[in-house]
JSON list of C-alpha atoms and ligand atoms in Angstrom, two decimals:
[
{"chain": "A", "resi": 22, "resn": "MET", "atom": "CA", "xyz": [87.10, 108.20, 106.07]},
{"chain": "A", "resi": 23, "resn": "THR", "atom": "CA", "xyz": [89.71, 108.54, 108.78]},
{"chain": "A", "resi": 24, "resn": "GLU", "atom": "CA", "xyz": [93.31, 107.51, 108.49]},
{"chain": "A", "resi": 25, "resn": "GLN", "atom": "CA", "xyz": [92.69, 104.67, 110.91]},
{"chain": "A", "resi": 26, "resn": "ASP", "atom": "CA", "xyz": [89.84, 103.25, 108.85]},
{"chain": "A", "resi": 27, "resn": "ASP", "atom": "CA", "xyz": [90.44, 99.54, 108.46]},
{"chain": "A", "resi": 28, "resn": "THR", "atom": "CA", "xyz": [87.01, 98.73, 107.06]},
{"chain": "A", "resi": 29, "resn": "LEU", "atom": "CA", "xyz": [86.45, 96.18, 104.35]},
{"chain": "A", "resi": 30, "resn": "GLU", "atom": "CA", "xyz": [85.92, 98.92, 101.80]},
{"chain": "A", "resi": 31, "resn": "VAL", "atom": "CA", "xyz": [89.44, 100.17, 102.33]},
{"chain": "A", "resi": 32, "resn": "GLN", "atom": "CA", "xyz": [90.89, 96.67, 102.45]},
{"chain": "A", "resi": 33, "resn": "SER", "atom": "CA", "xyz": [89.09, 95.29, 99.45]},
{"chain": "A", "resi": 34, "resn": "LYS", "atom": "CA", "xyz": [91.60, 96.47, 96.87]},
{"chain": "A", "resi": 35, "resn": "MET", "atom": "CA", "xyz": [94.63, 94.28, 96.36]},
{"chain": "A", "resi": 36, "resn": "PRO", "atom": "CA", "xyz": [98.06, 95.80, 97.08]},
{"chain": "A", "resi": 37, "resn": "HIS", "atom": "CA", "xyz": [98.93, 96.06, 93.38]},
{"chain": "A", "resi": 38, "resn": "GLU", "atom": "CA", "xyz": [95.70, 97.99, 92.70]},
{"chain": "A", "resi": 39, "resn": "LYS", "atom": "CA", "xyz": [96.50, 100.44, 95.48]},
{"chain": "A", "resi": 40, "resn": "VAL", "atom": "CA", "xyz": [100.03, 100.97, 94.23]},
{"chain": "A", "resi": 41, "resn": "ALA", "atom": "CA", "xyz": [98.70, 101.40, 90.67]},
{"chain": "A", "resi": 42, "resn": "THR", "atom": "CA", "xyz": [96.25, 104.04, 91.97]},
{"chain": "A", "resi": 43, "resn": "PHE", "atom": "CA", "xyz": [99.13, 105.86, 93.65]},
{"chain": "A", "resi": 44, "resn": "MET", "atom": "CA", "xyz": [101.35, 105.63, 90.57]},
{"chain": "A", "resi": 45, "resn": "LYS", "atom": "CA", "xyz": [98.62, 107.00, 88.31]},
{"chain": "A", "resi": 46, "resn": "ALA", "atom": "CA", "xyz": [97.63, 109.82, 90.69]},
{"chain": "A", "resi": 47, "resn": "PHE", "atom": "CA", "xyz": [101.24, 110.86, 91.14]},
{"chain": "A", "resi": 48, "resn": "GLY", "atom": "CA", "xyz": [102.46, 110.31, 87.60]},
{"chain": "A", "resi": 49, "resn": "ALA", "atom": "CA", "xyz": [105.06, 108.01, 89.13]},
{"chain": "A", "resi": 50, "resn": "SER", "atom": "CA", "xyz": [108.04, 106.82, 87.15]},
{"chain": "A", "resi": 51, "resn": "LEU", "atom": "CA", "xyz": [107.57, 103.84, 84.83]},
{"chain": "A", "resi": 52, "resn": "ASP", "atom": "CA", "xyz": [111.31, 103.23, 84.77]},
{"chain": "A", "resi": 53, "resn": "PRO", "atom": "CA", "xyz": [111.98, 99.89, 86.49]},
{"chain": "A", "resi": 54, "resn": "ARG", "atom": "CA", "xyz": [115.50, 101.11, 87.39]},
{"chain": "A", "resi": 55, "resn": "MET", "atom": "CA", "xyz": [113.98, 103.84, 89.55]},
{"chain": "A", "resi": 56, "resn": "TRP", "atom": "CA", "xyz": [111.97, 101.23, 91.44]},
{"chain": "A", "resi": 57, "resn": "VAL", "atom": "CA", "xyz": [115.03, 99.01, 91.83]},
{"chain": "A", "resi": 58, "resn": "LYS", "atom": "CA", "xyz": [116.76, 102.00, 93.43]},
{"chain": "A", "resi": 59, "resn": "LEU", "atom": "CA", "xyz": [113.77, 102.66, 95.71]},
{"chain": "A", "resi": 60, "resn": "ILE", "atom": "CA", "xyz": [113.75, 99.00, 96.78]},
{"chain": "A", "resi": 61, "resn": "ASP", "atom": "CA", "xyz": [117.40, 99.38, 97.84]},
{"chain": "A", "resi": 62, "resn": "GLU", "atom": "CA", "xyz": [116.47, 102.50, 99.81]},
{"chain": "A", "resi": 63, "resn": "GLU", "atom": "CA", "xyz": [113.50, 100.84, 101.50]},
{"chain": "A", "resi": 64, "resn": "MET", "atom": "CA", "xyz": [115.44, 97.63, 102.25]},
{"chain": "A", "resi": 65, "resn": "SER", "atom": "CA", "xyz": [118.08, 99.65, 104.08]},
{"chain": "A", "resi": 66, "resn": "GLU", "atom": "CA", "xyz": [115.40, 101.66, 105.91]},
{"chain": "A", "resi": 67, "resn": "LEU", "atom": "CA", "xyz": [113.85, 98.33, 106.95]},
{"chain": "A", "resi": 68, "resn": "SER", "atom": "CA", "xyz": [117.13, 96.91, 108.21]},
{"chain": "A", "resi": 69, "resn": "ALA", "atom": "CA", "xyz": [117.67, 100.02, 110.35]},
{"chain": "A", "resi": 70, "resn": "GLU", "atom": "CA", "xyz": [114.49, 99.29, 112.34]},
{"chain": "A", "resi": 71, "resn": "THR", "atom": "CA", "xyz": [113.76, 96.78, 115.10]},
{"chain": "A", "resi": 72, "resn": "PRO", "atom": "CA", "xyz": [111.40, 93.92, 114.19]},
{"chain": "A", "resi": 73, "resn": "GLY", "atom": "CA", "xyz": [108.16, 93.99, 116.15]},
{"chain": "A", "resi": 74, "resn": "LYS", "atom": "CA", "xyz": [108.02, 97.82, 116.25]},
{"chain": "A", "resi": 75, "resn": "ALA", "atom": "CA", "xyz": [105.61, 100.08, 114.33]},
{"chain": "A", "resi": 76, "resn": "GLU", "atom": "CA", "xyz": [108.52, 101.68, 112.42]},
{"chain": "A", "resi": 77, "resn": "HIS", "atom": "CA", "xyz": [109.65, 98.25, 111.24]},
{"chain": "A", "resi": 78, "resn": "LEU", "atom": "CA", "xyz": [106.14, 97.34, 110.09]},
{"chain": "A", "resi": 79, "resn": "LYS", "atom": "CA", "xyz": [105.94, 100.68, 108.22]},
{"chain": "A", "resi": 80, "resn": "GLU", "atom": "CA", "xyz": [109.21, 100.01, 106.39]},
{"chain": "A", "resi": 81, "resn": "LEU", "atom": "CA", "xyz": [108.06, 96.47, 105.57]},
{"chain": "A", "resi": 82, "resn": "CYS", "atom": "CA", "xyz": [104.96, 97.99, 103.96]},
{"chain": "A", "resi": 83, "resn": "ASP", "atom": "CA", "xyz": [107.22, 100.39, 102.05]},
{"chain": "A", "resi": 84, "resn": "VAL", "atom": "CA", "xyz": [109.24, 97.42, 100.75]},
{"chain": "A", "resi": 85, "resn": "LEU", "atom": "CA", "xyz": [106.09, 95.77, 99.42]},
{"chain": "A", "resi": 86, "resn": "TYR", "atom": "CA", "xyz": [104.93, 99.12, 98.00]},
{"chain": "A", "resi": 87, "resn": "VAL", "atom": "CA", "xyz": [108.06, 99.75, 95.94]},
{"chain": "A", "resi": 88, "resn": "SER", "atom": "CA", "xyz": [108.55, 96.13, 94.91]},
{"chain": "A", "resi": 89, "resn": "THR", "atom": "CA", "xyz": [104.97, 96.24, 93.65]},
{"chain": "A", "resi": 90, "resn": "GLY", "atom": "CA", "xyz": [105.99, 99.41, 91.77]},
{"chain": "A", "resi": 91, "resn": "LEU", "atom": "CA", "xyz": [108.74, 97.39, 90.09]},
{"chain": "A", "resi": 92, "resn": "ALA", "atom": "CA", "xyz": [106.38, 94.50, 89.34]},
{"chain": "A", "resi": 93, "resn": "LEU", "atom": "CA", "xyz": [103.94, 96.92, 87.69]},
{"chain": "A", "resi": 94, "resn": "THR", "atom": "CA", "xyz": [106.58, 98.53, 85.50]},
{"chain": "A", "resi": 95, "resn": "ALA", "atom": "CA", "xyz": [108.46, 95.37, 84.54]},
{"chain": "A", "resi": 96, "resn": "PRO", "atom": "CA", "xyz": [106.07, 92.49, 84.94]},
{"chain": "A", "resi": 97, "resn": "GLU", "atom": "CA", "xyz": [107.65, 89.98, 82.61]},
{"chain": "A", "resi": 98, "resn": "HIS", "atom": "CA", "xyz": [111.08, 89.28, 81.20]},
{"chain": "A", "resi": 99, "resn": "ILE", "atom": "CA", "xyz": [112.44, 91.61, 83.79]},
{"chain": "A", "resi": 100, "resn": "GLY", "atom": "CA", "xyz": [115.62, 93.24, 82.69]},
{"chain": "A", "resi": 101, "resn": "MET", "atom": "CA", "xyz": [115.98, 91.15, 79.54]},
{"chain": "A", "resi": 102, "resn": "LEU", "atom": "CA", "xyz": [117.66, 94.09, 77.83]},
{"chain": "A", "resi": 103, "resn": "LEU", "atom": "CA", "xyz": [119.82, 95.09, 80.79]},
{"chain": "A", "resi": 104, "resn": "PRO", "atom": "CA", "xyz": [123.52, 94.21, 81.01]},
{"chain": "A", "resi": 105, "resn": "VAL", "atom": "CA", "xyz": [124.00, 90.75, 82.63]},
{"chain": "A", "resi": 106, "resn": "THR", "atom": "CA", "xyz": [125.64, 92.13, 85.79]},
{"chain": "A", "resi": 107, "resn": "GLU", "atom": "CA", "xyz": [122.84, 94.62, 86.40]},
{"chain": "A", "resi": 108, "resn": "ARG", "atom": "CA", "xyz": [120.25, 91.91, 85.82]},
{"chain": "A", "resi": 109, "resn": "LYS", "atom": "CA", "xyz": [122.01, 89.62, 88.30]},
{"chain": "A", "resi": 110, "resn": "ASP", "atom": "CA", "xyz": [121.89, 92.37, 90.92]},
{"chain": "A", "resi": 111, "resn": "ILE", "atom": "CA", "xyz": [118.17, 92.87, 90.35]},
{"chain": "A", "resi": 112, "resn": "VAL", "atom": "CA", "xyz": [117.45, 89.14, 90.55]},
{"chain": "A", "resi": 113, "resn": "ALA", "atom": "CA", "xyz": [119.46, 88.97, 93.79]},
{"chain": "A", "resi": 114, "resn": "GLN", "atom": "CA", "xyz": [117.56, 91.98, 95.14]},
{"chain": "A", "resi": 115, "resn": "GLN", "atom": "CA", "xyz": [114.23, 90.34, 94.30]},
{"chain": "A", "resi": 116, "resn": "ALA", "atom": "CA", "xyz": [115.26, 87.15, 96.09]},
{"chain": "A", "resi": 117, "resn": "GLN", "atom": "CA", "xyz": [116.17, 89.21, 99.17]},
{"chain": "A", "resi": 118, "resn": "VAL", "atom": "CA", "xyz": [112.87, 91.10, 99.01]},
{"chain": "A", "resi": 119, "resn": "SER", "atom": "CA", "xyz": [110.76, 87.96, 98.83]},
{"chain": "A", "resi": 120, "resn": "THR", "atom": "CA", "xyz": [112.66, 86.36, 101.73]},
{"chain": "A", "resi": 121, "resn": "VAL", "atom": "CA", "xyz": [112.25, 89.49, 103.86]},
{"chain": "A", "resi": 122, "resn": "LEU", "atom": "CA", "xyz": [108.56, 89.81, 103.02]},
{"chain": "A", "resi": 123, "resn": "LYS", "atom": "CA", "xyz": [107.83, 86.14, 103.62]},
{"chain": "A", "resi": 124, "resn": "GLU", "atom": "CA", "xyz": [109.64, 85.95, 106.98]},
{"chain": "A", "resi": 125, "resn": "ASN", "atom": "CA", "xyz": [108.15, 89.18, 108.30]},
{"chain": "A", "resi": 126, "resn": "LEU", "atom": "CA", "xyz": [104.64, 88.53, 107.03]},
{"chain": "A", "resi": 127, "resn": "GLU", "atom": "CA", "xyz": [104.63, 85.34, 109.06]},
{"chain": "A", "resi": 128, "resn": "GLN", "atom": "CA", "xyz": [105.82, 87.33, 112.06]},
{"chain": "A", "resi": 129, "resn": "TYR", "atom": "CA", "xyz": [103.17, 90.07, 111.85]},
{"chain": "A", "resi": 130, "resn": "GLY", "atom": "CA", "xyz": [100.37, 87.97, 110.40]},
{"chain": "A", "resi": 131, "resn": "ASP", "atom": "CA", "xyz": [98.42, 88.78, 107.23]},
{"chain": "A", "resi": 132, "resn": "ASP", "atom": "CA", "xyz": [95.70, 90.73, 109.00]},
{"chain": "A", "resi": 133, "resn": "VAL", "atom": "CA", "xyz": [97.99, 93.19, 110.80]},
{"chain": "A", "resi": 134, "resn": "PHE", "atom": "CA", "xyz": [100.17, 93.55, 107.73]},
{"chain": "A", "resi": 135, "resn": "MET", "atom": "CA", "xyz": [97.26, 94.31, 105.40]},
{"chain": "A", "resi": 136, "resn": "LYS", "atom": "CA", "xyz": [95.85, 96.90, 107.82]},
{"chain": "A", "resi": 137, "resn": "ALA", "atom": "CA", "xyz": [99.28, 98.49, 108.01]},
{"chain": "A", "resi": 138, "resn": "PHE", "atom": "CA", "xyz": [99.66, 98.42, 104.24]},
{"chain": "A", "resi": 139, "resn": "ASN", "atom": "CA", "xyz": [96.28, 100.13, 103.78]},
{"chain": "A", "resi": 140, "resn": "ARG", "atom": "CA", "xyz": [97.29, 102.91, 106.17]},
{"chain": "A", "resi": 141, "resn": "VAL", "atom": "CA", "xyz": [100.67, 103.34, 104.48]},
{"chain": "A", "resi": 142, "resn": "HIS", "atom": "CA", "xyz": [98.83, 103.58, 101.15]},
{"chain": "A", "resi": 143, "resn": "LYS", "atom": "CA", "xyz": [96.47, 106.26, 102.50]},
{"chain": "A", "resi": 144, "resn": "SER", "atom": "CA", "xyz": [99.46, 108.11, 103.85]},
{"chain": "A", "resi": 145, "resn": "ASN", "atom": "CA", "xyz": [101.27, 107.85, 100.50]},
{"chain": "A", "resi": 146, "resn": "MET", "atom": "CA", "xyz": [98.18, 109.26, 98.79]},
{"chain": "A", "resi": 147, "resn": "SER", "atom": "CA", "xyz": [98.48, 112.34, 101.04]},
{"chain": "A", "resi": 148, "resn": "LYS", "atom": "CA", "xyz": [101.80, 113.34, 99.45]},
{"chain": "A", "resi": 149, "resn": "LEU", "atom": "CA", "xyz": [100.32, 115.69, 96.81]},
{"chain": "A", "resi": 150, "resn": "GLY", "atom": "CA", "xyz": [101.58, 119.27, 96.81]},
{"chain": "A", "resi": 151, "resn": "LEU", "atom": "CA", "xyz": [99.45, 122.29, 97.77]},
{"chain": "A", "resi": 152, "resn": "ASP", "atom": "CA", "xyz": [98.57, 122.81, 94.11]},
{"chain": "A", "resi": 153, "resn": "GLY", "atom": "CA", "xyz": [97.18, 119.27, 94.00]},
{"chain": "A", "resi": 154, "resn": "LYS", "atom": "CA", "xyz": [100.10, 118.15, 91.87]},
{"chain": "A", "resi": 155, "resn": "PRO", "atom": "CA", "xyz": [102.71, 115.54, 92.72]},
{"chain": "A", "resi": 156, "resn": "ILE", "atom": "CA", "xyz": [106.23, 116.58, 93.67]},
{"chain": "A", "resi": 157, "resn": "HIS", "atom": "CA", "xyz": [109.04, 114.55, 92.11]},
{"chain": "A", "resi": 158, "resn": "ARG", "atom": "CA", "xyz": [112.69, 114.09, 92.97]},
{"chain": "A", "resi": 159, "resn": "GLU", "atom": "CA", "xyz": [115.07, 114.36, 90.00]},
{"chain": "A", "resi": 160, "resn": "ASP", "atom": "CA", "xyz": [115.03, 110.59, 89.39]},
{"chain": "A", "resi": 161, "resn": "GLY", "atom": "CA", "xyz": [111.22, 110.48, 89.54]},
{"chain": "A", "resi": 162, "resn": "LYS", "atom": "CA", "xyz": [110.73, 109.45, 93.17]},
{"chain": "A", "resi": 163, "resn": "VAL", "atom": "CA", "xyz": [107.53, 110.98, 94.59]},
{"chain": "A", "resi": 164, "resn": "LEU", "atom": "CA", "xyz": [108.31, 113.37, 97.44]},
{"chain": "A", "resi": 165, "resn": "LYS", "atom": "CA", "xyz": [106.13, 114.35, 100.41]},
{"chain": "A", "resi": 166, "resn": "GLY", "atom": "CA", "xyz": [104.03, 117.51, 100.10]},
{"chain": "A", "resi": 167, "resn": "PRO", "atom": "CA", "xyz": [103.01, 119.75, 103.02]},
{"chain": "A", "resi": 168, "resn": "ASN", "atom": "CA", "xyz": [99.73, 117.82, 103.54]},
{"chain": "A", "resi": 169, "resn": "TYR", "atom": "CA", "xyz": [101.56, 114.54, 104.05]},
{"chain": "A", "resi": 170, "resn": "ARG", "atom": "CA", "xyz": [100.25, 112.52, 106.99]},
{"chain": "A", "resi": 171, "resn": "LYS", "atom": "CA", "xyz": [102.40, 109.82, 108.54]},
{"chain": "A", "resi": 172, "resn": "PRO", "atom": "CA", "xyz": [100.66, 106.47, 109.02]},
{"chain": "A", "resi": 173, "resn": "ASP", "atom": "CA", "xyz": [100.04, 105.58, 112.67]},
{"chain": "A", "resi": 174, "resn": "LEU", "atom": "CA", "xyz": [100.54, 101.86, 113.17]},
{"chain": "A", "resi": 175, "resn": "GLU", "atom": "CA", "xyz": [101.05, 101.81, 116.95]},
{"chain": "A", "resi": 176, "resn": "ASP", "atom": "CA", "xyz": [97.60, 100.42, 117.77]},
{"chain": "A", "resi": 177, "resn": "LEU", "atom": "CA", "xyz": [98.21, 97.37, 115.59]},
{"chain": "A", "resi": 178, "resn": "PHE", "atom": "CA", "xyz": [100.48, 95.95, 118.29]},
{"chain": "B", "resi": 4, "resn": "MG", "atom": "MG1", "xyz": [110.50, 103.91, 104.11]}
]
């Protein structure tokens, strides 16, 4: 299968299943706070890009990827045990994420977005290190290995 493969087989898995596959393969962090931090990172990467460009679409996919990571690690009663101020910040972040996703999904259309998301997923799966093991940052974020392949989204426009 090539990186550009947008066939049904590739598209058939729901986003949360893809992210779960990635998290299992990479032994990704199950700490919701790590995902909250990654959402902040991806939201600022998104806001640095111009809507309607491939880089913007890529960052939008990243936002869905990491917010799915949070949803998978803290599905219910999110942050019930966190201090009130921290919980408020997370709730505010989630509201921002859903607004950004909703607005931009309408802009790009479901079909383009899902194709992009599939390619970003394939690209994320290429992050393993040369020894076939995941590489982690100190806080648990998965880092890119030498075989990492950037997703190419240009032809979706
Ligand atoms: Mg990004």
